[in-house]
Short mmCIF file of C-alpha atoms in Angstrom, two decimals:
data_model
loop_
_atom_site.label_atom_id
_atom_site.label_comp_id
_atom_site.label_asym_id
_atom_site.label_seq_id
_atom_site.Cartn_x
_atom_site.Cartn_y
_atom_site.Cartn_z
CA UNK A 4 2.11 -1.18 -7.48
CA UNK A 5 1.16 0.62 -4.09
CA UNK A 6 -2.11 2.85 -3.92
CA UNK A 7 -5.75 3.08 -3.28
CA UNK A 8 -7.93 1.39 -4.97
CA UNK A 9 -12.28 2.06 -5.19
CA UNK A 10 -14.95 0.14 -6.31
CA UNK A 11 -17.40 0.62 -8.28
CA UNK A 12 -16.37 3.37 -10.17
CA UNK A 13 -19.88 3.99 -10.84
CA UNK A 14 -22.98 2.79 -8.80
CA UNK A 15 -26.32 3.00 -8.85
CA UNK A 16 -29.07 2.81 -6.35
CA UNK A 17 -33.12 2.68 -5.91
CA UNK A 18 -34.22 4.30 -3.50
CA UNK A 19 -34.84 2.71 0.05
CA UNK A 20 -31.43 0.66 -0.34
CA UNK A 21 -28.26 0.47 1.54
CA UNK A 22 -25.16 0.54 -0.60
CA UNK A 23 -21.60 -0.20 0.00
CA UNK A 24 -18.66 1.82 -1.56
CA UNK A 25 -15.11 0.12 -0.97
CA UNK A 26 -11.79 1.57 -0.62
CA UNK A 27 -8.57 -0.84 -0.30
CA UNK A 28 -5.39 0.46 -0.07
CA UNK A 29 -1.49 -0.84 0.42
CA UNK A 30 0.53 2.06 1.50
CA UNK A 31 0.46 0.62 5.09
CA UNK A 32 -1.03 4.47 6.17
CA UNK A 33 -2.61 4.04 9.30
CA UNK A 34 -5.22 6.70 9.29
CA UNK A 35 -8.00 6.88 6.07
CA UNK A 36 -10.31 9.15 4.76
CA UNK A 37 -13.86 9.22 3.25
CA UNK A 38 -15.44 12.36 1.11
CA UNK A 39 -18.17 13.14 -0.30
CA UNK A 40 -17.49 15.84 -3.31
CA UNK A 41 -20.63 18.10 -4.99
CA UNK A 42 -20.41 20.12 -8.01
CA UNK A 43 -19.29 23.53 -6.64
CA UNK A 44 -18.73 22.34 -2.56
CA UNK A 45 -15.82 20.82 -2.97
CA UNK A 46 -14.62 18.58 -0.96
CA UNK A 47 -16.80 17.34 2.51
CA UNK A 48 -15.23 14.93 5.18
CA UNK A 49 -17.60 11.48 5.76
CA UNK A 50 -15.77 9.21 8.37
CA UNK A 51 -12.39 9.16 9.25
CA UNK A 52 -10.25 6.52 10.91
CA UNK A 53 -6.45 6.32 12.50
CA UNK A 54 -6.70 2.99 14.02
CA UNK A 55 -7.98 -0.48 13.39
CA UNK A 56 -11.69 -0.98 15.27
CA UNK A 57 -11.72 2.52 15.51
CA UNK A 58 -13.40 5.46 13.67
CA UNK A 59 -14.64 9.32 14.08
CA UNK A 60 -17.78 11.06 12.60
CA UNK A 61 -16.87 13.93 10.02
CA UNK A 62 -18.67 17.03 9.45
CA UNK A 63 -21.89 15.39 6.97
CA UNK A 64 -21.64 11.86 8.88
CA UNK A 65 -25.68 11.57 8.93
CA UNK A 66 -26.92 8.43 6.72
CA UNK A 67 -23.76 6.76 6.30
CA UNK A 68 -21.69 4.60 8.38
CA UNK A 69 -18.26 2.79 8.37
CA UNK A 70 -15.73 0.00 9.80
CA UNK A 71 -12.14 -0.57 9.47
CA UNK A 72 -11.80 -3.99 10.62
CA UNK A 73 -8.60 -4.36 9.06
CA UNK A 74 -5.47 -1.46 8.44
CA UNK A 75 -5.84 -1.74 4.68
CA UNK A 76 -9.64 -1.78 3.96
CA UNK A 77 -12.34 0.67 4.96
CA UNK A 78 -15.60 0.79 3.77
CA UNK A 79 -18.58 3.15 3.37
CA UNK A 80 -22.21 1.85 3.52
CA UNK A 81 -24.68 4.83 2.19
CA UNK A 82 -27.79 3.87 3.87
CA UNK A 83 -31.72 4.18 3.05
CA UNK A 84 -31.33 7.35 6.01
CA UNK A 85 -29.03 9.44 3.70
CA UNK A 86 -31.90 11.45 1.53
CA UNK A 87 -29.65 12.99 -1.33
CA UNK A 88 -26.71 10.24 -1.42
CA UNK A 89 -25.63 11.49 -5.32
CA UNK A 90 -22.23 12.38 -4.76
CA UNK A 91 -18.96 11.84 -6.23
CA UNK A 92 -16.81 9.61 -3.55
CA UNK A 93 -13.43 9.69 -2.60
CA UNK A 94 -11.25 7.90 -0.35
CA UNK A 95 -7.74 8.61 0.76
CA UNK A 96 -5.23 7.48 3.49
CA UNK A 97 -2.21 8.85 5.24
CA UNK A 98 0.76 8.23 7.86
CA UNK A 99 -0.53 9.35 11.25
CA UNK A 100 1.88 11.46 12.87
CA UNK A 101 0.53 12.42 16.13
CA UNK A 102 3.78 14.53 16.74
CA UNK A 103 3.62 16.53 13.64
CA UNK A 104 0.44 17.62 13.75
CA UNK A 105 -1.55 14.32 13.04
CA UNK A 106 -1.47 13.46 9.20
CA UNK A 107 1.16 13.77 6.34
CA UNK A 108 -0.08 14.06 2.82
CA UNK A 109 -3.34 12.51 1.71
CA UNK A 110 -3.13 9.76 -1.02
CA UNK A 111 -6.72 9.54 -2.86
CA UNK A 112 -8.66 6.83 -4.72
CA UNK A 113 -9.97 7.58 -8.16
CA UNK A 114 -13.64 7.95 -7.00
CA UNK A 115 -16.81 6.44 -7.11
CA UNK A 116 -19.91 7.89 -8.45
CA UNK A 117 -23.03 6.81 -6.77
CA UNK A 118 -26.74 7.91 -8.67
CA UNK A 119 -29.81 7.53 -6.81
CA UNK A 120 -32.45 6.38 -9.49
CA UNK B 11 -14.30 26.87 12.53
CA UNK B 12 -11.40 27.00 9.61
CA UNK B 13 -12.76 28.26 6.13
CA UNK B 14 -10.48 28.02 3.30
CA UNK B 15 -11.33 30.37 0.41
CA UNK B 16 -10.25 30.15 -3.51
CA UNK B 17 -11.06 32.99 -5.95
CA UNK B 18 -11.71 33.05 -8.70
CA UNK B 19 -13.35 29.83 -9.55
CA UNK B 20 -12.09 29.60 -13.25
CA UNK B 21 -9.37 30.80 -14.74
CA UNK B 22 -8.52 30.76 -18.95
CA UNK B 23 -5.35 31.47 -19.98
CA UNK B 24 -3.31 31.46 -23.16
CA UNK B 25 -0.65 28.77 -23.01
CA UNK B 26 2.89 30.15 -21.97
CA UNK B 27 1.65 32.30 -19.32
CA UNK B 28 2.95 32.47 -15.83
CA UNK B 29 -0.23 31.85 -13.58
CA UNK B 30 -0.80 32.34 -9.85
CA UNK B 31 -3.29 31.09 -7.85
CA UNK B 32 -4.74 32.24 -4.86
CA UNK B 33 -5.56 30.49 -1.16
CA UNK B 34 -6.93 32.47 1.61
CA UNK B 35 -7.52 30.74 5.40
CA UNK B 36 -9.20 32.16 8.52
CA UNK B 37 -7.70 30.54 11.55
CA UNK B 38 -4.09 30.64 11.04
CA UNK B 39 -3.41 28.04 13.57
CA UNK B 40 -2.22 25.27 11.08
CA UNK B 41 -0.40 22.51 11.24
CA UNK B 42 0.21 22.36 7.03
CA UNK B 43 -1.42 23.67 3.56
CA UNK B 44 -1.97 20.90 0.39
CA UNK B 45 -2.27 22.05 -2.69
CA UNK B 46 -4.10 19.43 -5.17
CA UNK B 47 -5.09 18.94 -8.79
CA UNK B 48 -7.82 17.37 -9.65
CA UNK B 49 -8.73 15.82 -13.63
CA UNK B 50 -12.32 15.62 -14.24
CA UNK B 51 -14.21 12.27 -13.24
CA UNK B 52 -10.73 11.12 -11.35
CA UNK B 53 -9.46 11.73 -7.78
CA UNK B 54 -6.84 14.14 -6.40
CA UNK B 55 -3.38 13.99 -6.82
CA UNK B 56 -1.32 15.76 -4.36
CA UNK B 57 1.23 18.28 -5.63
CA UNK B 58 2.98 20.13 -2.96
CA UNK B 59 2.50 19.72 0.93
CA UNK B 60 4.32 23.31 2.75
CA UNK B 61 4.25 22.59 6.91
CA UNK B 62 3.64 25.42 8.97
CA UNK B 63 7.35 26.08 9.35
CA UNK B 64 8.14 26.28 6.15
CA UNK B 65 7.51 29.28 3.50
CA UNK B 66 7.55 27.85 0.14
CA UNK B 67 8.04 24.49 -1.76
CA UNK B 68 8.73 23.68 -5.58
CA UNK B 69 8.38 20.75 -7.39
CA UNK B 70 8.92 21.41 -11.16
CA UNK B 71 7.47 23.92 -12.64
CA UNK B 72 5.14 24.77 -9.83
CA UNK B 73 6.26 26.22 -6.32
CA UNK B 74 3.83 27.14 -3.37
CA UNK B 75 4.24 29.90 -0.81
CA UNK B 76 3.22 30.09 2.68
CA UNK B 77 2.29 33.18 4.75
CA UNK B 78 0.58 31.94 7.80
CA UNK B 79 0.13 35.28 9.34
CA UNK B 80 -1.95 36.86 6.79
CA UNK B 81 -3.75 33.45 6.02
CA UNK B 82 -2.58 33.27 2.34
CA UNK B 83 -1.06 30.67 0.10
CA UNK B 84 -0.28 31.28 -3.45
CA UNK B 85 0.42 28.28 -5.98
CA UNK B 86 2.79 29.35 -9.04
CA UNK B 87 3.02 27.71 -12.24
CA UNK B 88 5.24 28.60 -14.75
CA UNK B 89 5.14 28.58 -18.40
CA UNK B 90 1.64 26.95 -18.53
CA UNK B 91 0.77 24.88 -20.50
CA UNK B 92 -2.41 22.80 -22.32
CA UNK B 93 -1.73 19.78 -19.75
CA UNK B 94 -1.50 21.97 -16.82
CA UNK B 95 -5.64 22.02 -17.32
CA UNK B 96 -7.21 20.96 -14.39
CA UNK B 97 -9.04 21.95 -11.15
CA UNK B 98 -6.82 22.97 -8.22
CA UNK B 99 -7.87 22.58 -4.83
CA UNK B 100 -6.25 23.97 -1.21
CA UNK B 101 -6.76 22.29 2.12
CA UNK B 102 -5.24 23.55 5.55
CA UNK B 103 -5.12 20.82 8.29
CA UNK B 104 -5.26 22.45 11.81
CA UNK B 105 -5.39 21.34 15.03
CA UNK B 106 -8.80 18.98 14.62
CA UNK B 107 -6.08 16.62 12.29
CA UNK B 108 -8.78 16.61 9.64
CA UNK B 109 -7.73 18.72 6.22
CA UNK B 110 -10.45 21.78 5.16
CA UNK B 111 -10.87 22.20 1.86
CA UNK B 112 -11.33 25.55 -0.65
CA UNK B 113 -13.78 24.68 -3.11
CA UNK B 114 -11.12 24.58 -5.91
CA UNK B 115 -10.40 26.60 -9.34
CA UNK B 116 -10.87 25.08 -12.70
CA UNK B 117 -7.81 26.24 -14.79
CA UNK B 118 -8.17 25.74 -18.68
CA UNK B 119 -5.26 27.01 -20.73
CA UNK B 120 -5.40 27.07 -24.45
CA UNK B 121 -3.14 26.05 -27.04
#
């Protein structure tokens, strides 16, 4: 059964820690996606990656980081720097198509929902 | 920088109604337009994907039009019904390869 997979669904962290989200997926997509979504913002891009070993900052990149050390895994780490990390996460992946603009149709997790307590 | 626009940001309808929703983009330079739905608490499921060539796509009961020019997409369902409840979100990728998204619109229709 092919798809994206993220865990926890729901997290919860003190404050001061560094917390890893994961996001596995086997579509074989080359390039994947991390997003952070707020109750009437919609949708904000993290990290993204196309390659393996490589990886680009988004538009809210500040207190998070990644690595994508293999094609099918790529995971966030929400660190102690990110001062209002509640969010609702979301990963997704797609083909990279360089000649057609650079990305078919995204493919997203279900989510994770990280509270700060 | 791209801004993608979706109004209004609920919608309630009767069921059985034919519903359009509304897109609006500022940089027309695009490479494609997504439209998503979302169920609450889950993650988005894509529902039709129009390239910048094209001018419309259906799948179903829905079918999405493209005018690039005028920086509009439009996203019709017909015959709506209780299960057709969700929010639906719009992203435009351009030429940074990254998608921009509207900041959705929560349909409800009622039985």
């Amino acid at each position: 059964d092919g798809g994206i997979t993220q865990s926890p669904k729901y997290l919860f962290r003190k404050e001061g820690q560094n917390v890893t989200l994961s996001c596995e997926q086997n579509l074989n997509h080359d390039a994947m996606y991390w997003y952070r979504q707020d109750p009437g913002q919609g949708l904000r891009l993290i990290y993204y990656s196309q390659i393996v070993n490589d990886f680009q900052k988004g538009d809210i990149a500040e207190g998070y980081s990644v690595s994508r050390e293999k094609k099918e895994s790529f995971p966030l780490t929400v660190t102690s720097a990110q001062k209002n990390p509640t969010a609702f996460y979301l990963c997704a992946s797609s083909i990279f198509a360089p000649g057609r603009g650079g990305t078919d149709t995204q493919y997203f997790g279900p989510g994770t929902r990280l509270t700060v307590l | 920088k791209q801004e993608v626009t979706q109004i209004p940001a609920a919608l309630s309808v009767p069921e059985g109604e034919n519903l359009v929703l509304n897109c609006s983009f500022t940089d027309s330079a695009i490479y494609n337009l997504q439209w998503f739905r979302q169920d609450p608490g889950k993650g988005l499921t894509s529902l039709l994907l129009i390239q910048s060539s094209q001018r419309e796509q259906t799948s179903g009961r829905l079918n999405a039009s493209l005018d690039k020019s005028s920086g509009r997409s439009t996203l019709y369902i017909a015959a709506s019904q209780p299960g057709d409840s969700a929010t639906y979100l719009c992203a435009v990728q351009g030429g940074s390869e990254k998608l921009v998204f509207g900041k959705g619109m929560k349909l409800t229709v009622n039985p």
